[in-house]
Amino acid sequence: MLQDANGQITETHSVSAGLDYPGVGPEHAFLKDIGRAEYVGVTDQEALDAFHYLCRTEGIIPALESSHAVAHAMKLAKTMTPQQSILVNLSGRGDKDIGTVADLSNADFFCRPSCQGQTVKGEQAISLAALNGSKA
Amino acid sequence: MSRISPVMAALKGAGRKALIPYLMAGFPEPSHTLGLMHALVQGGADIIELGVPFSDPMADGPVIQKAGEAALRHGVGMGEVLAMVREFRATDKTTPIVLMGYANPVESYNLQHGVNSFVQDAAAAGVDGVLIVDYPPEECVDFAASLRAHHMDLIFLLAPTSTDQRMRQVR
């Protein structure tokens, strides 16, 4: 768990809802401890970039969770030879994330909160500032 | 045996029900809790239930959630709660205290202070019972045995839908 010294769970943030969680399951924890799997981090922006890249190059819309894996695979590929292969598990489909991606990419997307001047995830600070400005 | 069983037996003998008020430790201010506990006893409390603040209080309603958030802002954790009980016990040797809370602060306390340190320190502070809502009976056999060995009761919640088998299991 992401926790402080008193065992209080701390806040998390991730662009993907499925990763916006402060815990790791016992299987993953065990695999890491015995050294069978290696775990890496990827930023929101890298995941978003990978989401767009896979859409454009393969016509596959990965879930934002899986986009993190695509982002790391792209980094890893640069260290490998053309003869070597990488297998990426696209654990989820990204059509569920189209709205989030549209908001974060400033896309003019039909009937999204962002197109109606409402607060969207990731842009709360900006929207609140705009709202306060319009009141004044 | 904890201090709880004699209190319940005496109440039963007198044909009375128990008055067990709840306080969130550290709300509204950590310095208020001790005085509030003594005031509850003066007001007729038979047993005091003291809430241990936790960041993810999934078994509490909005009132206790807000009280817990305020206590957390004051930095109240398990160590502070045990200190409050110890201070209360210095002048009140009889009123049973039940801690109500969640598993993670207990587990975290044991990680910080050593295996089974929570049970030892709670007993030393004068705690009589513990209600950890996310310790199902199947998952805390050792914890329950250790509490019993230190003369404390482990308390479980029952619902109107709880089966007879479940009720027997948590007795």
Short mmCIF file of C-alpha atoms in Angstrom, two decimals:
data_model
loop_
_atom_site.label_atom_id
_atom_site.label_comp_id
_atom_site.label_asym_id
_atom_site.label_seq_id
_atom_site.Cartn_x
_atom_site.Cartn_y
_atom_site.Cartn_z
CA MET A 1 0.00 0.00 0.00
CA LEU A 2 0.96 3.63 -0.45
CA GLN A 3 0.80 4.57 3.22
CA ASP A 4 2.37 6.75 5.89
CA ALA A 5 4.00 5.61 9.14
CA ASN A 6 0.59 5.39 10.85
CA GLY A 7 -0.84 3.10 8.17
CA GLN A 8 -3.00 5.85 6.67
CA ILE A 9 -3.54 5.30 2.94
CA THR A 10 -2.23 8.18 0.82
CA GLU A 11 -3.82 9.80 -2.23
CA THR A 12 -2.92 8.68 -5.73
CA HIS A 13 -3.16 10.09 -9.22
CA SER A 14 -3.09 8.39 -12.60
CA VAL A 15 -4.55 9.36 -15.96
CA SER A 16 -6.01 5.84 -16.09
CA ALA A 17 -8.73 5.02 -13.60
CA GLY A 18 -7.54 1.41 -13.32
CA LEU A 19 -4.12 2.51 -12.06
CA ASP A 20 -5.40 5.29 -9.80
CA TYR A 21 -5.24 3.01 -6.77
CA PRO A 22 -2.87 3.00 -3.77
CA GLY A 23 -2.34 -0.76 -3.52
CA VAL A 24 -0.59 -3.61 -5.31
CA GLY A 25 -1.98 -7.13 -5.15
CA PRO A 26 -0.12 -9.94 -3.40
CA GLU A 27 0.69 -11.79 -6.64
CA HIS A 28 2.49 -8.80 -8.15
CA ALA A 29 4.23 -8.09 -4.85
CA PHE A 30 5.43 -11.69 -4.71
CA LEU A 31 6.59 -11.77 -8.35
CA LYS A 32 8.61 -8.61 -7.71
CA ASP A 33 10.12 -9.96 -4.48
CA ILE A 34 11.29 -13.22 -6.07
CA GLY A 35 12.69 -11.29 -9.04
CA ARG A 36 10.57 -13.03 -11.66
CA ALA A 37 9.02 -9.79 -12.89
CA GLU A 38 10.41 -6.28 -13.15
CA TYR A 39 8.14 -3.26 -12.64
CA VAL A 40 8.67 0.18 -14.17
CA GLY A 41 6.94 3.55 -14.08
CA VAL A 42 5.48 5.54 -16.97
CA THR A 43 4.17 9.12 -16.82
CA ASP A 44 0.64 10.22 -17.77
CA GLN A 45 2.05 12.04 -20.81
CA GLU A 46 4.05 9.02 -22.00
CA ALA A 47 0.93 6.85 -21.70
CA LEU A 48 -1.16 9.40 -23.63
CA ASP A 49 1.50 9.64 -26.34
CA ALA A 50 1.60 5.84 -26.63
CA PHE A 51 -2.22 5.75 -26.84
CA HIS A 52 -2.17 8.11 -29.84
CA TYR A 53 0.82 6.34 -31.42
CA LEU A 54 -0.78 2.89 -31.38
CA CYS A 55 -4.07 4.32 -32.71
CA ARG A 56 -2.26 6.01 -35.62
CA THR A 57 0.18 3.25 -36.51
CA GLU A 58 -1.89 0.10 -35.91
CA GLY A 59 -5.51 1.27 -35.72
CA ILE A 60 -5.72 -0.34 -32.29
CA ILE A 61 -7.15 1.71 -29.42
CA PRO A 62 -5.44 0.53 -26.22
CA ALA A 63 -6.91 1.15 -22.78
CA LEU A 64 -5.06 3.90 -20.93
CA GLU A 65 -3.85 1.23 -18.50
CA SER A 66 -2.38 -0.82 -21.38
CA SER A 67 -1.01 2.38 -22.95
CA HIS A 68 1.51 2.46 -20.10
CA ALA A 69 2.83 -0.89 -21.31
CA VAL A 70 2.97 0.35 -24.90
CA ALA A 71 4.94 3.42 -23.73
CA HIS A 72 7.51 1.24 -22.00
CA ALA A 73 7.70 -1.17 -24.94
CA MET A 74 8.55 1.82 -27.16
CA LYS A 75 11.41 2.76 -24.79
CA LEU A 76 12.60 -0.85 -24.60
CA ALA A 77 12.51 -1.29 -28.40
CA LYS A 78 15.20 1.38 -28.80
CA THR A 79 17.61 -0.83 -26.81
CA MET A 80 16.94 -3.97 -28.88
CA THR A 81 17.87 -5.36 -32.28
CA PRO A 82 15.36 -5.71 -35.15
CA GLN A 83 15.60 -9.51 -34.74
CA GLN A 84 14.31 -9.39 -31.18
CA SER A 85 10.60 -9.34 -30.39
CA ILE A 86 8.53 -7.72 -27.64
CA LEU A 87 5.14 -9.08 -26.62
CA VAL A 88 2.80 -6.44 -25.16
CA ASN A 89 -0.36 -7.52 -23.40
CA LEU A 90 -3.13 -5.06 -24.27
CA SER A 91 -5.18 -5.89 -21.20
CA GLY A 92 -8.04 -3.57 -22.06
CA ARG A 93 -9.68 -1.67 -24.89
CA GLY A 94 -9.46 2.08 -25.11
CA ASP A 95 -12.88 2.99 -26.44
CA LYS A 96 -13.86 3.38 -22.79
CA ASP A 97 -11.13 6.05 -22.47
CA ILE A 98 -11.93 8.10 -25.58
CA GLY A 99 -13.63 10.83 -23.54
CA THR A 100 -10.70 11.15 -21.12
CA VAL A 101 -8.20 11.23 -23.96
CA ALA A 102 -10.28 13.82 -25.83
CA ASP A 103 -10.36 16.06 -22.75
CA LEU A 104 -6.62 15.74 -22.10
CA SER A 105 -5.78 16.26 -25.78
CA ASN A 106 -7.95 19.41 -26.05
CA ALA A 107 -10.00 17.71 -28.76
CA ASP A 108 -13.29 19.24 -29.84
CA PHE A 109 -15.29 16.18 -28.93
CA PHE A 110 -19.05 15.96 -29.14
CA CYS A 111 -20.92 16.53 -25.87
CA ARG A 112 -17.95 16.20 -23.51
CA PRO A 113 -17.96 18.33 -20.35
CA SER A 114 -14.87 20.09 -21.70
CA CYS A 115 -16.90 21.39 -24.64
CA GLN A 116 -19.57 22.80 -22.34
CA GLY A 117 -17.25 24.76 -20.08
CA GLN A 118 -17.46 22.22 -17.25
CA THR A 119 -14.69 20.79 -15.11
CA VAL A 120 -12.91 17.74 -16.50
CA LYS A 121 -10.40 15.40 -14.92
CA GLY A 122 -6.86 16.72 -15.10
CA GLU A 123 -7.94 20.27 -15.82
CA GLN A 124 -9.68 21.15 -12.55
CA ALA A 125 -7.25 23.88 -11.59
CA ILE A 126 -7.52 25.55 -14.98
CA SER A 127 -11.31 25.30 -15.10
CA LEU A 128 -11.69 26.62 -11.55
CA ALA A 129 -9.46 29.59 -12.34
CA ALA A 130 -11.53 30.32 -15.46
CA LEU A 131 -14.75 30.01 -13.44
CA ASN A 132 -13.53 32.39 -10.75
CA GLY A 133 -12.41 34.83 -13.44
CA SER A 134 -15.82 34.82 -15.11
CA LYS A 135 -17.54 35.47 -11.75
CA ALA A 136 -15.33 38.47 -11.05
CA MET B 1 -11.08 -11.86 31.29
CA SER B 2 -11.31 -8.17 30.39
CA ARG B 3 -13.10 -5.45 32.33
CA ILE B 4 -15.99 -5.78 29.86
CA SER B 5 -17.46 -9.10 31.03
CA PRO B 6 -18.03 -8.07 34.69
CA VAL B 7 -19.64 -4.80 33.56
CA MET B 8 -22.01 -6.66 31.24
CA ALA B 9 -22.78 -9.25 33.93
CA ALA B 10 -23.57 -6.52 36.47
CA LEU B 11 -25.83 -4.74 33.97
CA LYS B 12 -27.64 -7.97 33.23
CA GLY B 13 -28.10 -8.61 36.95
CA ALA B 14 -29.58 -5.13 37.38
CA GLY B 15 -31.83 -5.59 34.36
CA ARG B 16 -30.16 -2.67 32.58
CA LYS B 17 -28.91 -2.23 29.06
CA ALA B 18 -25.37 -0.97 28.47
CA LEU B 19 -24.77 2.64 27.48
CA ILE B 20 -21.71 2.56 25.18
CA PRO B 21 -21.08 5.97 23.61
CA TYR B 22 -18.57 6.41 20.78
CA LEU B 23 -15.87 9.06 20.51
CA MET B 24 -13.49 9.64 17.61
CA ALA B 25 -10.07 9.99 19.26
CA GLY B 26 -8.58 13.38 18.44
CA PHE B 27 -11.84 15.07 17.43
CA PRO B 28 -12.36 17.96 17.47
CA GLU B 29 -8.90 18.41 19.03
CA PRO B 30 -6.53 15.76 20.45
CA SER B 31 -6.41 17.71 23.72
CA HIS B 32 -10.22 17.36 24.12
CA THR B 33 -10.43 13.57 24.05
CA LEU B 34 -9.33 12.83 27.62
CA GLY B 35 -11.81 15.32 29.11
CA LEU B 36 -14.60 14.00 26.87
CA MET B 37 -13.92 10.44 28.00
CA HIS B 38 -14.19 11.38 31.68
CA ALA B 39 -17.33 13.43 30.93
CA LEU B 40 -18.93 10.39 29.28
CA VAL B 41 -18.29 8.34 32.43
CA GLN B 42 -19.81 11.09 34.59
CA GLY B 43 -22.76 11.15 32.21
CA GLY B 44 -23.43 7.46 32.77
CA ALA B 45 -21.38 5.60 30.15
CA ASP B 46 -20.87 1.95 31.06
CA ILE B 47 -18.22 1.35 28.39
CA ILE B 48 -16.46 3.80 26.05
CA GLU B 49 -15.87 3.04 22.40
CA LEU B 50 -12.93 5.02 21.09
CA GLY B 51 -12.52 5.40 17.32
CA VAL B 52 -9.04 5.11 15.82
CA PRO B 53 -8.89 7.50 12.85
CA PHE B 54 -8.23 5.87 9.48
CA SER B 55 -7.89 7.29 5.98
CA ASP B 56 -10.27 4.76 4.38
CA PRO B 57 -13.12 4.26 6.87
CA MET B 58 -15.25 1.99 4.67
CA ALA B 59 -17.52 0.88 7.53
CA ASP B 60 -18.33 4.36 8.86
CA GLY B 61 -20.97 6.87 7.83
CA PRO B 62 -20.39 10.51 6.89
CA VAL B 63 -20.42 11.87 10.48
CA ILE B 64 -17.63 9.62 11.74
CA GLN B 65 -15.77 9.96 8.42
CA LYS B 66 -15.64 13.74 8.91
CA ALA B 67 -14.57 13.39 12.54
CA GLY B 68 -11.84 10.97 11.46
CA GLU B 69 -10.59 13.35 8.78
CA ALA B 70 -10.31 16.12 11.36
CA ALA B 71 -8.41 13.82 13.73
CA LEU B 72 -6.05 12.80 10.91
CA ARG B 73 -5.35 16.46 10.17
CA HIS B 74 -4.13 16.69 13.78
CA GLY B 75 -1.82 13.73 13.11
CA VAL B 76 -3.64 11.31 15.40
CA GLY B 77 -2.59 7.71 14.79
CA MET B 78 -2.57 4.48 16.76
CA GLY B 79 0.31 5.61 18.99
CA GLU B 80 -1.54 8.77 19.97
CA VAL B 81 -4.77 6.86 20.65
CA LEU B 82 -2.97 4.38 22.93
CA ALA B 83 -1.40 7.33 24.75
CA MET B 84 -4.89 8.79 25.33
CA VAL B 85 -6.10 5.48 26.78
CA ARG B 86 -3.02 5.30 29.02
CA GLU B 87 -3.73 8.81 30.32
CA PHE B 88 -7.42 7.99 30.92
CA ARG B 89 -6.43 4.80 32.77
CA ALA B 90 -4.20 6.79 35.13
CA THR B 91 -7.32 8.08 36.92
CA ASP B 92 -10.11 5.71 35.80
CA LYS B 93 -9.26 2.09 36.56
CA THR B 94 -12.71 0.64 35.99
CA THR B 95 -14.50 1.91 32.85
CA PRO B 96 -13.83 -0.51 29.96
CA ILE B 97 -12.39 0.96 26.77
CA VAL B 98 -13.02 -0.56 23.34
CA LEU B 99 -10.97 0.57 20.36
CA MET B 100 -12.89 0.62 17.08
CA GLY B 101 -10.89 0.84 13.88
CA TYR B 102 -9.35 -0.80 10.85
CA ALA B 103 -6.68 -3.39 10.12
CA ASN B 104 -4.08 -1.25 8.39
CA PRO B 105 -3.17 0.99 11.36
CA VAL B 106 -2.84 -2.19 13.48
CA GLU B 107 -0.66 -3.94 10.89
CA SER B 108 1.37 -0.77 10.42
CA TYR B 109 1.85 -0.41 14.20
CA ASN B 110 3.20 -3.97 14.33
CA LEU B 111 5.54 -3.26 11.40
CA GLN B 112 6.89 -0.16 13.15
CA HIS B 113 7.14 -1.47 16.69
CA GLY B 114 7.57 -5.22 16.29
CA VAL B 115 5.50 -8.37 15.96
CA ASN B 116 2.42 -8.31 18.22
CA SER B 117 3.42 -4.93 19.65
CA PHE B 118 -0.10 -3.57 19.17
CA VAL B 119 -1.63 -6.17 21.46
CA GLN B 120 1.11 -5.73 24.09
CA ASP B 121 0.95 -1.92 24.03
CA ALA B 122 -2.86 -1.85 24.00
CA ALA B 123 -2.94 -4.16 27.04
CA ALA B 124 -0.34 -2.04 28.82
CA ALA B 125 -2.31 1.14 28.03
CA GLY B 126 -5.47 -0.33 29.55
CA VAL B 127 -7.55 -1.25 26.49
CA ASP B 128 -10.23 -3.89 27.15
CA GLY B 129 -11.65 -4.70 23.76
CA VAL B 130 -10.85 -4.24 20.09
CA LEU B 131 -13.24 -4.03 17.14
CA ILE B 132 -11.41 -4.20 13.81
CA VAL B 133 -14.11 -4.14 11.16
CA ASP B 134 -11.97 -5.49 8.34
CA TYR B 135 -10.58 -8.45 10.28
CA PRO B 136 -13.05 -11.22 9.44
CA PRO B 137 -12.97 -14.03 12.06
CA GLU B 138 -11.38 -16.44 9.55
CA GLU B 139 -8.43 -14.07 9.07
CA CYS B 140 -7.49 -13.20 12.63
CA VAL B 141 -7.31 -16.41 14.65
CA ASP B 142 -3.82 -15.61 15.98
CA PHE B 143 -4.75 -12.00 16.71
CA ALA B 144 -7.81 -13.13 18.66
CA ALA B 145 -5.77 -15.64 20.67
CA SER B 146 -3.17 -13.04 21.49
CA LEU B 147 -5.83 -10.56 22.64
CA ARG B 148 -7.39 -13.24 24.88
CA ALA B 149 -3.98 -14.02 26.35
CA HIS B 150 -3.68 -10.32 27.24
CA HIS B 151 -7.19 -10.18 28.80
CA MET B 152 -8.78 -8.25 25.95
CA ASP B 153 -11.89 -9.09 23.93
CA LEU B 154 -12.08 -9.15 20.13
CA ILE B 155 -15.49 -7.84 19.08
CA PHE B 156 -17.22 -8.52 15.75
CA LEU B 157 -20.20 -6.88 14.10
CA LEU B 158 -23.37 -8.86 13.48
CA ALA B 159 -26.22 -7.89 11.18
CA PRO B 160 -29.90 -8.90 11.31
CA THR B 161 -29.03 -11.15 8.37
CA SER B 162 -26.15 -12.92 10.17
CA THR B 163 -26.74 -16.67 10.34
CA ASP B 164 -26.77 -18.71 13.56
CA GLN B 165 -23.55 -20.35 12.41
CA ARG B 166 -21.86 -16.96 12.00
CA MET B 167 -23.09 -15.80 15.39
CA ARG B 168 -21.59 -18.90 17.02
CA GLN B 169 -18.35 -18.33 15.11
CA VAL B 170 -17.78 -14.83 16.49
CA ARG B 171 -18.79 -15.51 20.11
#
